[in-house]
Short mmCIF file of C-alpha atoms and ligand atoms in Angstrom, two decimals:
data_model
loop_
_atom_site.label_atom_id
_atom_site.label_comp_id
_atom_site.label_asym_id
_atom_site.label_seq_id
_atom_site.Cartn_x
_atom_site.Cartn_y
_atom_site.Cartn_z
CA MET B 16 22.27 177.92 -47.57
CA ILE B 17 22.49 175.12 -45.10
CA THR B 18 23.18 176.43 -41.62
CA ILE B 19 24.92 174.74 -38.73
CA LYS B 20 22.94 175.28 -35.60
CA SER B 21 24.48 176.59 -32.36
CA LYS B 22 24.17 174.80 -29.03
CA ARG B 23 21.48 177.18 -27.98
CA GLU B 24 19.56 176.69 -31.16
CA ILE B 25 19.79 172.99 -30.83
CA GLU B 26 18.40 173.24 -27.28
CA LEU B 27 15.35 175.18 -28.55
CA LEU B 28 14.88 172.79 -31.52
CA ARG B 29 14.99 169.92 -28.99
CA VAL B 30 12.18 171.56 -26.96
CA ALA B 31 10.11 172.22 -30.11
CA GLY B 32 10.64 168.65 -31.28
CA ASN B 33 9.64 167.23 -27.90
CA ILE B 34 6.45 169.21 -27.98
CA VAL B 35 5.66 167.72 -31.42
CA TYR B 36 6.38 164.22 -30.02
CA LYS B 37 4.16 164.83 -26.97
CA THR B 38 1.36 166.05 -29.23
CA HIS B 39 1.44 162.80 -31.09
CA GLN B 40 1.28 160.84 -27.86
CA TYR B 41 -1.51 163.04 -26.58
CA LEU B 42 -3.58 162.58 -29.77
CA LYS B 43 -3.06 158.86 -30.21
CA PRO B 44 -5.76 157.59 -27.84
CA TYR B 45 -8.34 159.77 -29.62
CA LEU B 46 -7.70 158.15 -32.98
CA LYS B 47 -10.86 155.97 -32.88
CA PRO B 48 -13.71 155.38 -35.32
CA GLY B 49 -16.20 158.22 -35.10
CA ILE B 50 -13.91 161.11 -34.21
CA THR B 51 -13.91 163.87 -36.79
CA THR B 52 -10.63 165.24 -38.20
CA GLN B 53 -11.79 168.72 -36.94
CA GLU B 54 -12.01 167.34 -33.39
CA ILE B 55 -8.50 166.01 -33.76
CA ASP B 56 -7.28 169.38 -35.04
CA ASP B 57 -8.92 171.28 -32.23
CA LEU B 58 -7.28 168.97 -29.70
CA ALA B 59 -3.90 169.39 -31.35
CA ASP B 60 -4.22 173.18 -31.45
CA LYS B 61 -5.09 173.38 -27.72
CA TYR B 62 -2.36 170.92 -26.71
CA ILE B 63 0.41 172.65 -28.60
CA ARG B 64 -0.51 176.01 -27.19
CA SER B 65 -0.68 174.51 -23.68
CA GLN B 66 2.95 173.66 -24.10
CA GLY B 67 4.03 177.26 -24.84
CA ALA B 68 4.27 176.73 -28.58
CA ILE B 69 2.22 177.61 -31.63
CA PRO B 70 1.09 175.26 -34.43
CA SER B 71 3.50 176.20 -37.19
CA CYS B 72 1.13 175.01 -40.03
CA LYS B 73 -1.67 177.43 -39.11
CA GLY B 74 -1.44 180.31 -41.55
CA TYR B 75 1.65 178.88 -43.29
CA ASN B 76 1.13 180.02 -46.89
CA GLY B 77 -2.52 180.38 -45.79
CA PHE B 78 -3.01 176.79 -44.50
CA PRO B 79 -6.16 176.91 -42.48
CA ALA B 80 -5.68 174.19 -39.76
CA ALA B 81 -3.34 173.58 -36.82
CA ILE B 82 -1.95 170.32 -38.19
CA CYS B 83 -2.11 168.29 -41.42
CA ILE B 84 -4.52 165.26 -41.19
CA SER B 85 -4.48 162.99 -44.22
CA VAL B 86 -6.64 159.94 -44.49
CA ASN B 87 -6.09 156.87 -46.78
CA GLU B 88 -5.42 158.13 -50.31
CA GLU B 89 -4.51 161.58 -49.01
CA VAL B 90 -0.68 161.89 -48.96
CA VAL B 91 -0.14 165.20 -47.14
CA HIS B 92 -1.67 168.51 -46.30
CA GLY B 93 -5.14 167.21 -45.49
CA ILE B 94 -7.33 169.85 -43.99
CA ALA B 95 -9.47 169.05 -40.92
CA GLY B 96 -13.26 169.02 -41.38
CA PRO B 97 -16.35 166.97 -40.59
CA LYS B 98 -14.91 163.68 -41.99
CA LYS B 99 -15.11 160.86 -39.37
CA LEU B 100 -12.44 158.31 -38.97
CA GLN B 101 -13.59 154.79 -39.77
CA ASP B 102 -12.48 151.28 -38.87
CA GLY B 103 -9.86 150.26 -41.48
CA ASP B 104 -8.57 153.81 -42.24
CA ILE B 105 -5.03 154.97 -41.91
CA VAL B 106 -4.61 158.50 -40.76
CA THR B 107 -1.40 160.64 -40.94
CA LEU B 108 -0.92 163.35 -38.46
CA ASP B 109 1.75 165.82 -39.69
CA ILE B 110 2.47 168.03 -36.65
CA CYS B 111 4.70 171.16 -36.55
CA ALA B 112 5.17 173.35 -33.55
CA CYS B 113 7.12 176.54 -33.09
CA TYR B 114 8.75 177.16 -29.64
CA LYS B 115 10.59 180.51 -29.06
CA GLY B 116 11.04 180.86 -32.82
CA TYR B 117 12.27 177.31 -33.55
CA HIS B 118 10.34 174.52 -35.17
CA GLY B 119 9.83 170.78 -34.78
CA ASP B 120 8.26 168.66 -37.55
CA SER B 121 7.12 165.07 -37.40
CA ALA B 122 4.49 163.08 -39.29
CA TRP B 123 3.26 159.61 -38.28
CA SER B 124 0.61 157.30 -39.87
CA TYR B 125 -1.72 155.43 -37.48
CA LYS B 126 -4.11 152.53 -38.12
CA ILE B 127 -7.73 152.84 -37.14
CA GLY B 128 -8.87 149.39 -35.93
CA LYS B 129 -7.98 146.63 -38.38
CA VAL B 130 -6.65 147.61 -41.72
CA ASP B 131 -6.30 145.45 -44.90
CA GLU B 132 -3.10 143.82 -46.04
CA GLU B 133 -2.30 146.54 -48.48
CA LYS B 134 -2.34 149.16 -45.75
CA GLU B 135 -0.39 146.87 -43.32
CA HIS B 136 2.38 146.42 -45.80
CA LEU B 137 2.47 150.14 -46.62
CA MET B 138 2.59 151.22 -43.06
CA LYS B 139 5.18 148.73 -41.88
CA HIS B 140 7.57 149.51 -44.75
CA THR B 141 7.09 153.27 -44.82
CA GLU B 142 8.12 153.37 -41.13
CA LYS B 143 11.14 151.23 -41.89
CA ALA B 144 12.04 153.37 -44.90
CA LEU B 145 12.32 156.36 -42.47
CA PHE B 146 14.89 154.53 -40.44
CA VAL B 147 16.67 153.20 -43.46
CA GLY B 148 17.07 156.83 -44.59
CA LEU B 149 18.10 158.03 -41.15
CA LYS B 150 20.86 155.46 -41.08
CA GLU B 151 22.62 157.50 -43.76
CA VAL B 152 22.54 160.63 -41.66
CA LYS B 153 26.14 161.07 -40.41
CA PRO B 154 28.90 163.55 -41.03
CA GLY B 155 30.74 162.80 -44.28
CA ASN B 156 27.77 161.29 -45.98
CA ARG B 157 25.90 163.32 -48.57
CA ILE B 158 22.16 164.17 -48.88
CA GLY B 159 21.83 161.90 -51.98
CA ASP B 160 22.72 158.88 -49.71
CA ILE B 161 19.57 159.40 -47.77
CA GLY B 162 17.18 159.52 -50.73
CA SER B 163 18.87 156.74 -52.48
CA ALA B 164 18.56 154.45 -49.47
CA VAL B 165 14.93 155.31 -49.00
CA TYR B 166 14.14 154.80 -52.69
CA ASP B 167 15.83 151.41 -52.92
CA TYR B 168 14.20 150.18 -49.79
CA ALA B 169 10.71 151.39 -50.81
CA THR B 170 10.86 150.06 -54.33
CA SER B 171 12.18 146.72 -53.09
CA LYS B 172 8.90 146.41 -51.16
CA GLY B 173 6.80 147.31 -54.24
CA LEU B 174 5.88 150.76 -52.93
CA GLY B 175 5.68 154.03 -54.75
CA VAL B 176 7.92 157.00 -53.95
CA VAL B 177 6.32 160.39 -54.21
CA ARG B 178 8.81 162.57 -55.99
CA GLU B 179 7.11 165.93 -55.80
CA LEU B 180 7.45 166.21 -51.99
CA CYS B 181 10.74 166.28 -50.00
CA GLY B 182 12.24 166.42 -46.58
CA HIS B 183 13.98 169.64 -45.70
CA GLY B 184 16.23 171.51 -43.20
CA VAL B 185 14.49 172.76 -40.05
CA GLY B 186 15.35 175.73 -37.84
CA SER B 187 13.89 179.17 -37.27
CA ASN B 188 12.07 178.36 -40.58
CA LEU B 189 9.92 175.34 -40.93
CA HIS B 190 11.40 174.69 -44.35
CA GLU B 191 15.12 175.37 -44.88
CA ASP B 192 17.82 174.00 -47.13
CA PRO B 193 18.68 171.39 -47.98
CA GLU B 194 15.85 169.68 -49.82
CA ILE B 195 15.88 165.97 -49.05
CA PRO B 196 14.20 164.01 -51.77
CA ASN B 197 13.19 160.36 -51.15
CA TYR B 198 15.25 159.41 -54.23
CA GLY B 199 18.76 160.18 -55.27
CA THR B 200 22.23 159.07 -56.23
CA PRO B 201 24.71 157.89 -53.63
CA ASN B 202 27.64 160.23 -52.98
CA THR B 203 25.91 163.28 -54.48
CA GLY B 204 24.39 166.37 -53.05
CA PRO B 205 25.46 168.53 -50.08
CA ARG B 206 27.85 166.97 -47.58
CA ILE B 207 26.22 166.25 -44.21
CA LYS B 208 27.82 168.10 -41.23
CA GLU B 209 27.53 167.98 -37.39
CA GLY B 210 25.01 170.51 -36.25
CA MET B 211 22.70 170.47 -39.27
CA VAL B 212 19.07 169.86 -38.50
CA PHE B 213 16.63 168.29 -40.85
CA ALA B 214 13.45 166.46 -41.42
CA VAL B 215 13.59 163.09 -43.18
CA GLU B 216 10.19 162.10 -44.43
CA PRO B 217 9.39 159.26 -46.74
CA MET B 218 5.94 159.63 -48.37
CA LEU B 219 5.16 156.32 -49.94
CA THR B 220 2.17 154.92 -51.78
CA ALA B 221 0.77 151.39 -52.03
CA LYS B 222 0.70 151.46 -55.82
CA SER B 223 1.30 154.33 -58.19
CA PRO B 224 3.42 157.22 -56.96
CA ASN B 225 1.49 159.72 -59.07
CA ILE B 226 -0.32 162.47 -57.10
CA GLU B 227 -2.90 165.21 -57.71
CA ILE B 228 -4.10 168.20 -55.69
CA LEU B 229 -7.72 168.58 -54.63
CA ASP B 230 -9.84 171.68 -55.37
CA ASP B 231 -9.06 172.99 -51.91
CA ASP B 232 -5.54 173.63 -53.28
CA TRP B 233 -3.89 171.83 -50.38
CA THR B 234 -4.87 168.18 -50.14
CA VAL B 235 -2.43 165.97 -52.02
CA VAL B 236 -4.02 162.60 -52.96
CA THR B 237 -2.83 159.60 -54.92
CA GLU B 238 -4.07 159.60 -58.49
CA ASP B 239 -5.10 155.93 -58.30
CA HIS B 240 -6.79 156.40 -54.84
CA HIS B 241 -4.70 153.67 -53.30
CA PRO B 242 -3.46 154.62 -49.80
CA ALA B 243 -0.31 156.52 -48.83
CA ALA B 244 1.75 156.66 -45.59
CA HIS B 245 4.19 159.23 -44.19
CA PHE B 246 6.74 158.88 -41.35
CA GLU B 247 8.89 161.81 -40.45
CA HIS B 248 11.35 162.88 -37.76
CA THR B 249 13.38 165.96 -37.30
CA VAL B 250 16.94 165.10 -36.38
CA VAL B 251 20.16 166.88 -35.52
CA VAL B 252 23.42 165.49 -37.03
CA THR B 253 25.85 164.46 -34.23
CA LYS B 254 29.52 163.56 -34.22
CA ASP B 255 28.86 160.10 -35.63
CA GLY B 256 25.14 159.89 -36.57
CA TYR B 257 21.96 161.69 -35.51
CA GLU B 258 19.75 162.42 -32.57
CA ILE B 259 16.00 162.35 -33.07
CA LEU B 260 14.53 165.65 -31.87
CA THR B 261 10.87 164.65 -32.35
CA GLY B 262 11.18 161.66 -29.99
CA GLU B 263 11.00 161.15 -26.25
N1 LIG X 320 5.33 168.98 -42.41
C1 LIG X 320 4.74 169.65 -43.42
C2 LIG X 320 5.75 169.90 -44.51
O1 LIG X 320 6.91 169.68 -44.32
C3 LIG X 320 4.18 170.95 -42.99
C4 LIG X 320 3.21 171.49 -43.90
S1 LIG X 320 2.66 172.99 -43.21
C5 LIG X 320 1.49 173.36 -44.26
O2 LIG X 320 5.38 170.07 -45.68
F1 LIG X 320 0.97 174.42 -43.73
F2 LIG X 320 2.04 173.56 -45.49
F3 LIG X 320 0.53 172.42 -44.29
CO1 LIG X 321 8.26 168.17 -42.99
#
């Protein structure tokens, strides 16, 4: 069931989303060669709690860390540990925070120092693909319009679209209906209505879109070990478009 959020709920979702945004801004200066993913996770955990929220990922289906930190060929759900960031890496921070029972969810990929051309291309066009998808978010359009736009854009840039992972509704649950795949057919799927809240999140790969899961049962990696990128915003559908909740 896709719910329409009340004014009060949207206000709480806006606060949660803003905490997620501020956590990204807080962490950005720390993303330098030598820092471990565990240190990043600890900083995120403390910061989210300092804002009166809790990290939604911790304990979610048993996930052990505060946020998801995925490096290079890791697509999503990377678990913090002793790994040190290195010059030339890309690192994705997927941050979810729960404020007074409502969630915000935003992932962003960051470059560490200078990255190669493959990563430059991937980063630039995955971020663009997010906004190409968001452009379809308006009352009257349908969910298939979003995925179709993302897919066409991504493939036109030679990037792979991960099909096993989707965007989703957001509310008092981190994952709600509808599922928002990064592929689809225009003018199909549920109709988009004012007051719906969802996360649009292209997860794109530099080469093959095929993925596998590591032995930790969480970390999703590309099968060919080429890099992946991930950009995600939680948005609320407005009268004629959308408002980003995980922004300033
Ligand atoms: N933003 C991630 C997602 O939508 C959140 C994952 S929480 C985790 O899948 F606990 F599953 F990692
Ligand atoms: Co998400």
